[in-house]
């Protein structure tokens, strides 16, 4: 299909080629550097993951941060390396895969400085002046302070960057990055709090920017005119500092380096603002920080902001904010976003919901997972393509009972395979838990999980939807489908926990509620105590909601923070701020021990010291139990199933094992891929490339 026959003329500008130094990006869709958690340990998994994005139309596809030397070692978090020829070959797989689709491949050369602990290499972390980075964030906490770099260290760093660039060229990369963002070494030189040097690299802004300038220069020399040199830089903190010669230090830095890099890639300073969750930041939230850059350079500028709407993208270009539309999460949630716009199928874009489960994968140390895109990370090892599925291998019909995230995904993928599918739900609306949760503060965007699937299902004539239909085992037997999938979700329990974190007993007395009761419309008499040991988003979101509708609300958790697991999704600081704004009283390291209808007795998790909180309603956000009664009822009808020609009954999603939405969607997808193809349940194991004998790196730099 030719571009002009399909693309909406409003969006045609997104497909203009853009020159970046010596190379040309075929369009404006730019997958900015983002880690995949795959690292050099899984080179084929990684290459296929990136290839799919190039196939989906991203004109530039970059790596995540790639360490240039063992003194930048992020263990135990996953990190990529470019230390030896094995690494070159490993990355070359990605480059070749990206090139196969006519896209450019970029590499982000990275030195973590004081923000890495070098737990594996045991080399002292490097820093401008020995000041540690983020020492109170558990993941970054270490008991070794960084070493202040002397001039010889700076010389070595420049040589590592140059050598990294030479290796990057050998691997075939088209764009080579200098990375001065997010607390990493070159960024630490930019901030006077971390850079207290009195030599040519400290003091004035001209001196603080010197290292970045030199890194660009050595990269350019090593690139030899064959690859573009990009600068990725965080500008949030610098923009907040008045400059001596310009509006802010960010303006000064951009002015000082103006046309030195071939590309400016501009971003925020910390993961919670850079990769901001949709609960707390809208699309394009970076604009107020980076909007000035294009005015100060003639080089192209790429920026990010959870862009999923082509109108927002075009607006950024037309208003002179950006030249290239950067995407990390949008490219994970829908690697085919550019092609869908190009083909005039904007409505088919599977928009990122901004939940940051992808980020949590990195914190978990595993390949990237995505709530919206169950194929993310599975492209090579399970051979799952985001847009293509195997044709149905039989003329079986499938009944899916339950239209929450797993049932919707299962029905959609089965439908795409060509099976005759019936999707039934007892509720009048599909969506399962999302029906209620998307009405809570900040969670509306998560409704895309349901809405996108329903809009795709509406295009399939072989899938029939039956909302408002509660089916029991008898009725299901009468329907005589070949396969039955039970996706009936889970329910919250009134279970309490002991100090040993062992479930003890249900607290089934008046005044005790679960999130399901709130969803069903229960009115909770104030004051309310929310007892959260689920630890993800719901307890915090419910506390915020209840404070808004009735207050006062106390929030009790055995963890050290509210919604403790949201440290993994970048949301924790914002959760605390939201609860403070809502005047929710926090009681961390505490558990509810007793409740008498007027008072909740709370005990400190470590000391057992008791506090009594006024409480008319106790909301327990703790354990979920699977709604698996229907599954067990069916499974017990062995002979009847045979007589009804039902070949299988399978329980998926929360009805099998309650979890986050990402797991439910994956479970539904996996079932649908594997129907009549049991081999699709298996996955291949990847191995690192090790053609070349390992070198020894142990020497102190
Ligand atoms: C899973 C994940 C890993 C990331 N890893 C990196 C990284 O290695 N280097 C980097 O510069 N930025 C990294 N980022 C930040 C993104 O490049 C980007 O700046 C941020 O996600 C905002 O863009 P978005 O709204 O399009 O997601 C990562 C983001 C995600 C979601
Ligand atoms: S996991 Fe969530 S935030 Fe990340 S890409 Fe997928 S939908 Fe977007």
XYZ file of C-alpha atoms and ligand atoms in Angstrom:
740
model
C 0.000 0.000 0.000
C 1.531 3.372 -0.900
C 1.938 5.885 1.892
C -0.290 8.521 0.363
C -3.183 6.190 -0.357
C -3.608 5.251 3.313
C -2.050 7.683 5.739
C -4.230 10.454 7.065
C -2.733 13.626 5.464
C -2.687 15.162 8.954
C -0.134 12.561 9.996
C 1.970 12.427 6.813
C 4.597 14.687 8.402
C 5.439 11.816 10.779
C 6.828 9.890 7.825
C 9.278 12.544 6.647
C 12.883 11.336 6.637
C 15.177 13.215 9.024
C 18.911 13.675 8.552
C 20.944 12.933 11.670
C 24.549 13.845 10.885
C 25.833 11.342 8.324
C 22.757 9.075 8.466
C 19.100 9.484 7.556
C 16.242 8.241 9.696
C 13.508 6.968 7.347
C 10.770 8.595 9.430
C 10.243 10.447 12.714
C 9.456 7.409 14.886
C 12.418 7.012 17.165
C 12.679 4.248 19.739
C 14.818 5.990 22.310
C 17.327 4.020 24.390
C 15.505 1.761 26.786
C 16.818 -1.303 28.528
C 15.155 -4.597 27.728
C 16.418 -6.585 30.718
C 17.704 -9.081 28.165
C 21.340 -8.025 28.172
C 24.146 -9.855 26.374
C 23.050 -13.004 28.210
C 20.071 -13.322 25.840
C 21.378 -12.011 22.504
C 18.754 -13.625 20.224
C 15.873 -12.677 22.529
C 17.158 -9.117 22.447
C 17.767 -8.970 18.695
C 14.271 -10.224 17.910
C 12.703 -7.851 20.446
C 14.355 -4.892 18.704
C 13.769 -6.290 15.218
C 10.019 -6.416 15.731
C 10.014 -2.675 16.405
C 11.909 -2.006 13.185
C 9.454 -4.255 11.365
C 6.634 -2.267 12.941
C 8.007 0.929 11.425
C 10.191 2.568 14.081
C 12.745 4.395 11.915
C 15.390 4.310 14.637
C 15.735 1.519 17.160
C 18.218 1.932 19.989
C 19.688 -0.317 22.652
C 19.317 0.522 26.320
C 22.270 1.702 28.370
C 25.372 -0.302 27.449
C 28.290 -0.320 29.867
C 31.603 0.711 28.338
C 33.787 -0.638 31.137
C 33.582 -2.976 34.171
C 33.780 0.093 36.422
C 30.172 0.668 35.321
C 28.528 -2.463 36.671
C 24.874 -2.412 37.716
C 24.681 -5.974 39.089
C 22.334 -7.464 40.162
C 20.169 -5.351 37.863
C 20.353 -6.446 34.245
C 22.761 -4.366 32.165
C 24.242 -4.727 28.706
C 27.977 -4.515 28.044
C 30.326 -3.591 25.227
C 33.561 -4.773 26.758
C 34.939 -7.316 24.305
C 34.501 -8.902 20.899
C 31.833 -11.301 22.165
C 29.802 -8.244 23.090
C 30.419 -6.748 19.642
C 29.035 -9.902 18.023
C 26.155 -10.009 20.425
C 25.113 -6.445 19.542
C 25.763 -7.052 15.828
C 22.866 -9.526 15.900
C 20.580 -6.678 16.943
C 22.024 -4.265 14.402
C 21.557 -6.736 11.543
C 18.018 -7.492 12.656
C 17.130 -3.773 12.765
C 18.808 -3.105 9.412
C 16.787 -5.880 7.759
C 13.786 -3.553 7.958
C 15.533 -0.392 6.764
C 15.762 1.235 10.202
C 18.785 2.790 11.883
C 20.340 1.165 14.934
C 21.527 3.313 17.841
C 23.598 2.399 20.877
C 23.650 4.229 24.194
C 27.180 4.041 25.586
C 26.935 4.348 29.315
C 29.025 4.864 32.407
C 27.024 4.780 35.637
C 29.564 6.619 37.819
C 28.467 6.876 41.452
C 24.998 5.529 40.735
C 26.261 1.978 40.242
C 27.677 -0.104 43.070
C 29.990 -2.331 40.986
C 28.783 -5.235 43.073
C 30.155 -7.751 40.558
C 33.447 -6.130 39.513
C 34.134 -4.771 43.026
C 35.892 -1.774 41.526
C 35.297 1.426 43.457
C 32.513 3.404 41.735
C 33.799 6.507 39.964
C 32.508 10.014 40.590
C 33.492 13.646 40.092
C 34.093 14.328 43.801
C 33.334 11.219 45.875
C 29.707 12.174 46.554
C 27.359 9.154 46.550
C 24.226 9.057 44.413
C 20.723 8.396 45.789
C 22.031 6.732 48.916
C 18.598 6.253 50.507
C 16.980 4.333 47.633
C 17.308 0.639 48.542
C 18.039 -0.524 44.998
C 20.891 1.952 44.699
C 22.089 1.713 48.267
C 25.542 0.360 48.825
C 28.114 0.337 51.549
C 30.961 1.542 49.407
C 31.373 5.222 48.693
C 32.507 6.292 45.224
C 36.048 7.353 44.484
C 36.811 10.895 43.254
C 38.286 10.784 39.758
C 41.648 12.368 39.072
C 42.737 13.628 35.665
C 44.115 10.221 34.701
C 40.715 8.690 35.408
C 39.095 11.285 33.185
C 41.557 10.430 30.433
C 40.696 6.752 30.827
C 36.985 7.445 30.737
C 37.417 9.294 27.446
C 39.406 6.359 26.078
C 36.723 3.857 27.206
C 34.085 5.954 25.451
C 36.217 6.158 22.291
C 36.884 2.431 22.409
C 33.169 1.821 22.985
C 32.407 3.912 19.913
C 34.925 1.941 17.833
C 33.357 -1.306 18.966
C 29.910 0.105 18.255
C 31.030 0.845 14.725
C 32.355 -2.689 14.359
C 28.945 -3.953 15.432
C 27.427 -1.737 12.722
C 25.568 0.898 14.762
C 24.466 4.045 12.914
C 23.979 6.298 15.947
C 26.333 6.334 18.918
C 25.331 8.005 22.143
C 26.999 10.007 24.807
C 24.720 9.542 27.803
C 24.619 12.425 30.280
C 21.356 11.637 32.018
C 19.634 10.273 35.089
C 22.437 10.477 37.620
C 25.045 8.712 35.535
C 28.675 9.801 35.427
C 28.671 12.623 32.831
C 25.471 13.983 34.391
C 27.123 14.031 37.818
C 29.732 16.371 36.353
C 26.961 18.812 35.359
C 25.569 19.302 38.877
C 27.584 21.302 41.449
C 26.246 19.178 44.342
C 28.045 16.158 42.934
C 30.833 18.021 41.169
C 32.862 19.946 43.761
C 36.017 19.941 41.719
C 38.295 22.928 41.602
C 40.066 21.932 38.378
C 39.027 22.549 34.766
C 36.032 20.198 35.196
C 34.369 21.942 38.152
C 32.987 25.341 39.141
C 31.584 27.341 36.234
C 29.018 25.826 33.896
C 31.643 25.988 31.130
C 33.887 23.747 33.242
C 31.110 21.383 34.349
C 30.090 20.802 30.741
C 33.689 20.137 29.639
C 33.532 16.366 30.166
C 30.369 16.021 28.077
C 31.974 18.096 25.345
C 35.067 15.909 25.340
C 32.984 12.734 25.328
C 31.176 13.994 22.230
C 34.483 14.895 20.578
C 36.124 11.512 21.170
C 32.975 9.710 20.064
C 32.873 11.711 16.867
C 36.498 10.963 16.122
C 35.994 7.248 16.758
C 32.831 7.199 14.661
C 34.951 8.380 11.744
C 32.127 10.187 9.985
C 30.177 6.965 9.463
C 27.858 7.122 12.433
C 25.941 9.987 14.014
C 26.806 11.135 17.527
C 23.815 11.682 19.791
C 23.724 13.312 23.195
C 21.097 12.072 25.630
C 20.828 14.535 28.481
C 18.528 15.132 31.432
C 17.496 18.770 31.707
C 14.932 18.910 34.513
C 17.286 19.784 37.352
C 19.373 22.167 35.224
C 16.247 23.946 34.008
C 15.338 24.675 37.601
C 18.633 26.530 38.181
C 18.958 30.141 37.099
C 21.894 30.593 34.711
C 24.473 33.366 34.796
C 24.220 34.078 31.067
C 20.785 32.655 30.230
C 17.411 31.832 31.687
C 18.607 28.577 33.252
C 21.651 26.322 33.392
C 19.838 24.004 30.980
C 19.771 26.872 28.451
C 23.463 27.457 29.078
C 24.401 23.799 28.568
C 22.451 23.577 25.318
C 23.951 26.844 24.108
C 27.485 25.730 24.957
C 27.106 22.441 23.090
C 24.577 23.661 20.493
C 25.655 21.980 17.234
C 28.332 19.681 18.609
C 26.163 16.544 18.705
C 24.327 15.409 15.569
C 21.204 14.807 17.642
C 19.845 16.060 20.933
C 17.881 13.458 22.887
C 16.363 15.312 25.830
C 14.686 13.873 28.877
C 13.869 14.283 32.564
C 16.211 13.532 35.452
C 14.721 10.724 37.470
C 12.838 7.641 36.421
C 9.569 8.668 38.178
C 9.403 11.899 36.154
C 11.056 10.611 32.977
C 9.115 7.390 32.756
C 6.165 8.888 34.583
C 3.189 6.633 35.339
C -0.142 7.629 33.787
C -1.690 7.782 37.260
C 0.230 10.939 37.917
C 1.370 12.460 34.602
C -0.388 13.047 31.287
C 0.984 12.381 27.795
C 3.675 14.929 26.756
C 4.515 15.788 30.357
C 8.156 16.544 29.432
C 7.343 19.497 27.233
C 7.632 22.295 29.839
C 11.201 21.175 30.589
C 12.534 20.542 27.083
C 10.515 22.947 24.924
C 13.390 25.436 24.472
C 16.032 23.100 23.071
C 15.146 23.368 19.399
C 15.526 27.143 19.530
C 19.182 26.839 20.588
C 20.466 24.227 18.130
C 20.171 23.526 14.439
C 20.481 19.800 15.116
C 17.400 17.567 15.247
C 15.826 17.036 18.658
C 14.116 13.918 19.942
C 12.119 13.790 23.146
C 9.672 11.542 24.941
C 6.429 11.734 26.900
C 4.436 8.488 26.591
C 3.300 9.567 23.139
C 0.584 7.342 21.739
C -1.674 9.836 19.989
C -0.643 10.811 16.446
C -2.293 14.196 16.987
C -0.026 14.908 19.950
C 2.988 13.767 17.942
C 2.141 16.040 15.019
C 1.498 18.911 17.392
C 4.986 18.494 18.906
C 6.506 18.754 15.434
C 4.320 21.566 14.104
C 4.900 23.678 17.208
C 8.671 23.223 16.948
C 9.103 21.242 20.170
C 10.583 18.086 18.612
C 11.814 16.787 15.260
C 11.613 13.118 16.134
C 8.975 11.414 18.261
C 10.712 9.418 20.932
C 9.031 6.352 22.298
C 10.061 3.775 24.845
C 6.803 2.507 26.354
C 4.679 3.208 23.270
C 7.062 1.015 21.284
C 6.830 -1.783 23.831
C 3.037 -1.688 24.051
C 2.674 -1.550 20.284
C 5.769 -2.178 18.175
C 3.568 -1.638 15.096
C 2.345 1.824 16.097
C 4.083 3.567 13.156
C 2.753 1.094 10.599
C -0.753 1.434 11.948
C -0.612 5.210 11.477
C 0.928 4.759 8.056
C -1.886 2.434 7.056
C -4.583 4.753 8.384
C -5.389 2.336 11.208
C -4.852 4.653 14.178
C -7.800 3.054 15.961
C -5.868 -0.231 16.028
C -2.966 1.180 18.065
C -2.611 -0.741 21.301
C -1.882 2.255 23.450
C 0.444 2.053 26.416
C -1.524 2.436 29.650
C 1.379 3.960 31.593
C 1.338 1.277 34.307
C 5.143 0.856 34.241
C 5.108 -2.900 34.595
C 7.826 -2.728 31.915
C 9.988 -0.752 34.317
C 9.245 -3.226 37.111
C 10.666 -5.989 34.902
C 13.986 -4.201 34.896
C 13.876 -3.801 38.663
C 12.994 -7.502 38.897
C 16.017 -8.285 36.725
C 14.064 -10.062 33.978
C 13.273 -9.428 30.299
C 10.707 -6.746 29.714
C 7.024 -7.581 30.277
C 4.108 -5.426 29.242
C 0.516 -5.311 30.439
C -0.837 -4.370 27.030
C 1.505 -6.432 24.862
C 1.811 -10.029 26.084
C 4.263 -10.817 23.275
C 6.898 -8.391 24.626
C 9.975 -10.435 25.504
C 8.447 -13.553 23.925
C 9.231 -12.733 20.292
C 12.185 -15.104 20.027
C 11.839 -17.546 22.857
C 8.192 -18.436 22.121
C 8.168 -17.120 18.551
C 5.254 -14.816 19.355
C 4.752 -12.033 16.837
C 2.650 -9.103 18.082
C 0.569 -8.927 14.901
C 0.560 -12.470 13.569
C -0.849 -15.660 15.049
C -0.960 -19.212 13.731
C -4.205 -20.165 12.007
C -6.568 -22.368 13.988
C -5.454 -25.973 13.756
C -8.994 -27.368 14.054
C -12.594 -26.257 13.613
C -13.119 -26.325 17.362
C -15.380 -23.800 19.039
C -14.356 -22.205 22.318
C -16.449 -20.792 25.132
C -14.615 -18.249 27.275
C -16.428 -17.555 30.541
C -15.388 -14.222 32.011
C -14.521 -11.046 30.145
C -11.856 -9.481 32.343
C -8.295 -8.881 31.108
C -7.448 -12.572 30.624
C -10.783 -13.566 29.088
C -10.753 -10.613 26.690
C -7.188 -11.320 25.596
C -7.902 -15.018 25.236
C -11.048 -14.467 23.156
C -9.285 -11.918 20.960
C -6.283 -14.112 20.205
C -8.464 -17.181 19.631
C -10.658 -15.086 17.370
C -7.658 -13.901 15.393
C -6.580 -17.479 14.966
C -9.964 -18.128 13.401
C -11.745 -20.167 16.059
C -15.456 -19.754 16.638
C -15.434 -18.035 20.030
C -18.168 -17.172 22.488
C -17.238 -14.754 25.266
C -19.717 -14.547 28.138
C -19.672 -12.517 31.323
C -22.158 -12.349 34.164
C -21.756 -8.558 34.321
C -23.463 -6.290 31.841
C -20.110 -4.736 30.926
C -16.855 -6.486 30.114
C -13.615 -5.587 31.857
C -13.611 -7.572 35.102
C -11.677 -5.703 37.773
C -11.134 -2.786 35.396
C -14.826 -1.883 35.519
C -14.335 -0.516 39.008
C -10.627 0.182 39.228
C -10.586 2.567 36.269
C -12.970 4.809 38.227
C -10.363 5.311 40.961
C -8.086 8.383 40.985
C -5.639 8.340 38.063
C -6.548 4.896 36.776
C -8.832 5.802 33.854
C -6.051 5.264 31.305
C -5.810 1.633 32.349
C -9.228 1.189 30.748
C -7.326 0.890 27.468
C -6.688 -2.764 28.379
C -10.435 -3.390 28.062
C -11.323 -0.815 25.418
C -8.663 -1.807 22.911
C -9.606 -5.468 23.156
C -13.309 -4.752 22.804
C -12.665 -2.554 19.763
C -10.584 -5.313 18.164
C -13.152 -7.976 19.023
C -15.815 -5.875 17.319
C -13.915 -6.407 14.056
C -14.115 -10.206 14.295
C -17.258 -11.864 12.978
C -16.280 -15.240 14.461
C -16.449 -13.971 18.069
C -19.817 -13.563 19.770
C -20.102 -11.527 22.960
C -22.648 -12.291 25.661
C -22.434 -9.730 28.464
C -24.941 -10.107 31.304
C -24.949 -13.916 31.033
C -24.158 -15.944 34.114
C -23.480 -19.546 33.117
C -23.369 -22.548 35.431
C -21.854 -25.948 34.673
C -25.195 -27.378 33.524
C -25.749 -24.618 30.981
C -22.177 -24.888 29.755
C -22.609 -28.612 29.129
C -25.678 -27.867 27.043
C -23.784 -25.387 24.870
C -21.450 -28.173 23.671
C -18.401 -26.076 22.801
C -15.240 -28.061 22.076
C -13.227 -26.175 24.671
C -14.223 -24.216 27.741
C -11.984 -21.560 29.238
C -12.814 -20.336 32.720
C -11.595 -16.768 33.269
C -13.807 -15.800 36.168
C -11.248 -13.685 38.025
C -10.662 -13.466 41.748
C -12.218 -11.879 44.821
C -10.673 -10.099 47.763
C -10.773 -11.816 51.146
C -11.118 -10.501 54.709
C -8.028 -12.453 55.713
C -5.617 -10.897 58.222
C -1.874 -11.506 58.502
C 0.209 -12.356 61.550
C 3.473 -10.677 62.525
C 5.193 -13.618 60.794
C 3.329 -12.620 57.621
C 1.257 -15.795 57.736
C -2.468 -15.580 56.882
C -4.365 -16.167 60.126
C -8.130 -15.860 59.893
C -10.948 -14.089 58.094
C -12.257 -11.061 59.974
C -15.895 -11.568 59.128
C -17.652 -9.018 61.354
C -19.851 -6.000 60.533
C -17.918 -2.964 59.394
C -15.211 -4.991 57.594
C -15.061 -4.526 53.844
C -13.018 -5.608 50.841
C -12.384 -3.752 47.571
C -15.150 -5.886 46.015
C -17.627 -4.370 48.487
C -16.539 -0.858 47.523
C -16.844 -1.821 43.857
C -20.348 -3.095 44.520
C -21.316 0.304 45.938
C -20.976 -0.208 49.703
C -20.912 3.065 51.638
C -18.133 3.022 54.191
C -18.883 4.961 57.335
C -16.015 7.240 58.400
C -13.535 7.101 59.953
C -12.093 4.440 57.661
C -8.943 2.366 58.117
C -7.475 0.863 54.949
C -5.276 -2.112 55.834
C -3.086 -2.865 52.814
C -0.818 -5.846 52.576
C -1.445 -6.402 48.875
C 1.223 -3.687 48.501
C 0.510 -2.769 44.884
C -1.574 0.158 43.653
C -5.095 -0.666 44.855
C -4.788 -0.010 48.603
C -3.287 3.429 48.011
C -5.755 4.300 45.257
C -8.710 3.250 47.450
C -7.419 5.284 50.393
C -7.156 8.321 48.126
C -10.647 7.675 46.741
C -12.285 7.163 50.154
C -10.626 10.279 51.544
C -12.093 12.240 48.631
C -15.623 10.891 49.102
C -15.913 10.684 52.883
C -12.689 10.941 54.910
C -11.040 10.794 57.375
C -8.945 7.810 56.294
C -5.978 6.079 57.900
C -3.775 3.788 55.829
C -2.048 0.910 57.611
C 0.564 -1.351 56.040
C 3.157 -3.800 57.374
C 5.522 -2.483 54.674
C 7.818 0.495 55.112
C 5.993 2.585 52.489
C 2.491 3.012 51.177
C 1.843 0.805 48.135
C 5.304 -0.605 48.748
C 5.631 -2.552 45.486
C 5.124 0.641 43.471
C 8.817 1.362 44.038
C 9.133 -1.085 41.143
C 6.854 0.935 38.870
C 8.227 4.414 39.626
C 5.044 5.429 41.431
C 6.016 5.421 45.079
C 6.947 9.089 45.525
C 3.755 10.168 43.767
C 1.619 7.727 45.797
C 2.930 9.260 49.010
C 2.344 12.767 47.718
C -1.206 11.892 46.639
C -2.021 10.391 50.044
C -0.595 13.444 51.783
C -2.703 15.739 49.585
C -5.766 13.691 50.483
C -4.886 13.997 54.223
C -4.651 10.231 54.615
C -2.823 9.365 57.858
C -0.059 6.805 57.197
C 0.845 3.988 59.600
C 3.674 2.020 58.050
C 5.377 -1.064 59.575
C 2.022 -1.766 61.179
C -0.673 -4.401 60.991
C -4.287 -4.427 62.076
C -4.554 -6.754 65.049
C -8.182 -6.299 66.118
C -11.327 -4.346 65.250
C -14.402 -3.856 67.459
C -16.585 -1.695 65.237
C -15.338 1.586 66.725
C -11.588 1.118 67.058
C -8.902 -0.662 65.071
C -5.990 -1.895 67.157
C -2.784 -1.636 65.184
C 0.503 -3.235 66.184
C 3.963 -2.240 65.078
C 5.395 -4.976 62.908
C 8.711 -5.139 64.747
C 8.007 -3.922 68.298
C 4.356 -4.951 68.757
C 3.667 -1.540 70.307
C -0.084 -0.921 70.006
C -1.880 2.113 68.591
C -5.658 2.494 68.637
C -7.222 4.189 65.640
C -10.822 5.435 65.524
C -12.466 3.214 62.919
C -16.069 2.590 61.895
C -15.110 0.805 58.660
C -12.116 -1.418 58.084
C -11.176 -2.025 54.450
C -8.831 -4.980 54.016
C -6.790 -4.950 50.807
C -4.897 -8.174 51.310
C -5.231 -11.602 49.791
C -7.226 -12.491 46.696
C -8.787 -15.878 46.159
C -9.505 -17.358 42.749
C -13.120 -17.561 41.613
C -12.629 -21.142 40.547
C -15.883 -22.764 41.696
C -17.172 -23.011 38.128
C -13.928 -24.561 36.958
C -14.007 -27.202 39.693
C -17.696 -27.895 39.097
C -16.975 -28.536 35.429
C -13.811 -30.520 36.051
C -15.804 -32.839 38.327
C -18.220 -33.704 35.490
C -15.773 -35.959 33.589
C -18.321 -38.242 31.861
C -20.801 -35.444 31.240
C -18.063 -33.442 29.545
C -17.398 -36.347 27.217
C -21.094 -36.731 26.392
C -21.267 -32.989 25.676
C -18.214 -33.322 23.362
C -16.231 -30.928 25.528
C -12.597 -31.824 24.981
C -11.038 -29.558 27.594
C -11.800 -27.217 30.474
C -9.031 -24.814 31.422
C -8.752 -22.185 34.103
C -6.751 -19.035 33.215
C -5.769 -15.671 34.659
C -6.805 -14.683 38.170
C -9.231 -17.623 38.355
C -6.147 -19.836 38.264
C -3.649 -17.679 40.197
C -4.604 -14.118 41.179
C -2.045 -11.514 40.180
C -1.455 -8.199 38.465
C -3.236 -7.486 35.178
C -0.029 -8.168 33.232
C -0.103 -11.804 34.346
C -3.784 -12.226 33.523
C -3.316 -10.896 29.987
C -0.290 -13.119 29.424
C -2.157 -16.141 30.712
C -5.074 -15.530 28.336
C -2.736 -15.021 25.427
C -0.714 -18.120 26.201
C -3.787 -20.321 26.284
C -4.949 -18.977 22.935
C -1.552 -19.464 21.272
C -1.251 -23.009 22.560
C -4.708 -24.307 21.641
C -4.160 -27.299 19.358
C -0.442 -26.393 19.367
C 0.952 -27.599 22.699
C 4.484 -26.823 21.535
C 3.597 -23.128 21.813
C 3.678 -23.597 25.594
C 7.402 -24.330 25.384
C 10.100 -21.752 25.067
C 13.613 -21.736 23.745
C 16.542 -21.044 25.992
C 18.990 -18.431 24.749
C 22.713 -18.480 25.443
C 25.346 -15.733 25.400
C 27.727 -15.448 22.478
C 31.180 -16.577 23.537
C 33.201 -17.174 20.392
C 36.204 -15.371 21.770
C 38.213 -16.394 24.829
C 37.258 -14.224 27.804
C 39.602 -11.433 28.835
C 40.452 -10.608 32.407
C 39.092 -7.323 33.679
C 39.835 -7.482 37.342
C 42.521 -4.783 37.377
C 41.613 -1.554 39.150
C 41.313 1.195 36.514
C 11.731 -0.583 30.507
C 12.439 0.725 30.354
C 13.822 0.757 30.392
C 14.491 1.972 30.226
N 15.850 1.970 30.170
C 16.507 3.092 29.790
C 17.893 3.056 29.489
O 18.543 2.005 29.540
N 18.490 4.217 29.106
C 17.794 5.387 29.000
O 18.381 6.408 28.613
N 16.476 5.450 29.283
C 15.813 4.326 29.636
N 14.455 4.357 29.846
C 13.751 5.654 29.752
C 13.169 5.833 28.356
O 14.122 5.906 27.369
C 12.308 7.085 28.247
O 13.100 8.214 28.494
C 11.124 7.072 29.202
O 10.550 5.803 29.262
C 10.055 8.063 28.733
O 9.663 7.728 27.443
P 8.237 7.042 27.144
O 7.238 7.929 27.766
O 8.129 6.972 25.660
O 8.265 5.720 27.784
C 13.767 3.165 30.047
C 12.374 3.112 30.007
C 11.708 1.916 30.154
C 10.214 1.900 30.077
S 3.959 -2.247 30.735
Fe 2.435 -0.646 30.943
S 3.673 1.237 30.837
Fe 4.977 -0.380 30.082
S 4.692 -0.319 27.889
Fe 3.262 -1.817 28.681
S 1.373 -0.716 29.000
Fe 2.985 0.792 28.783
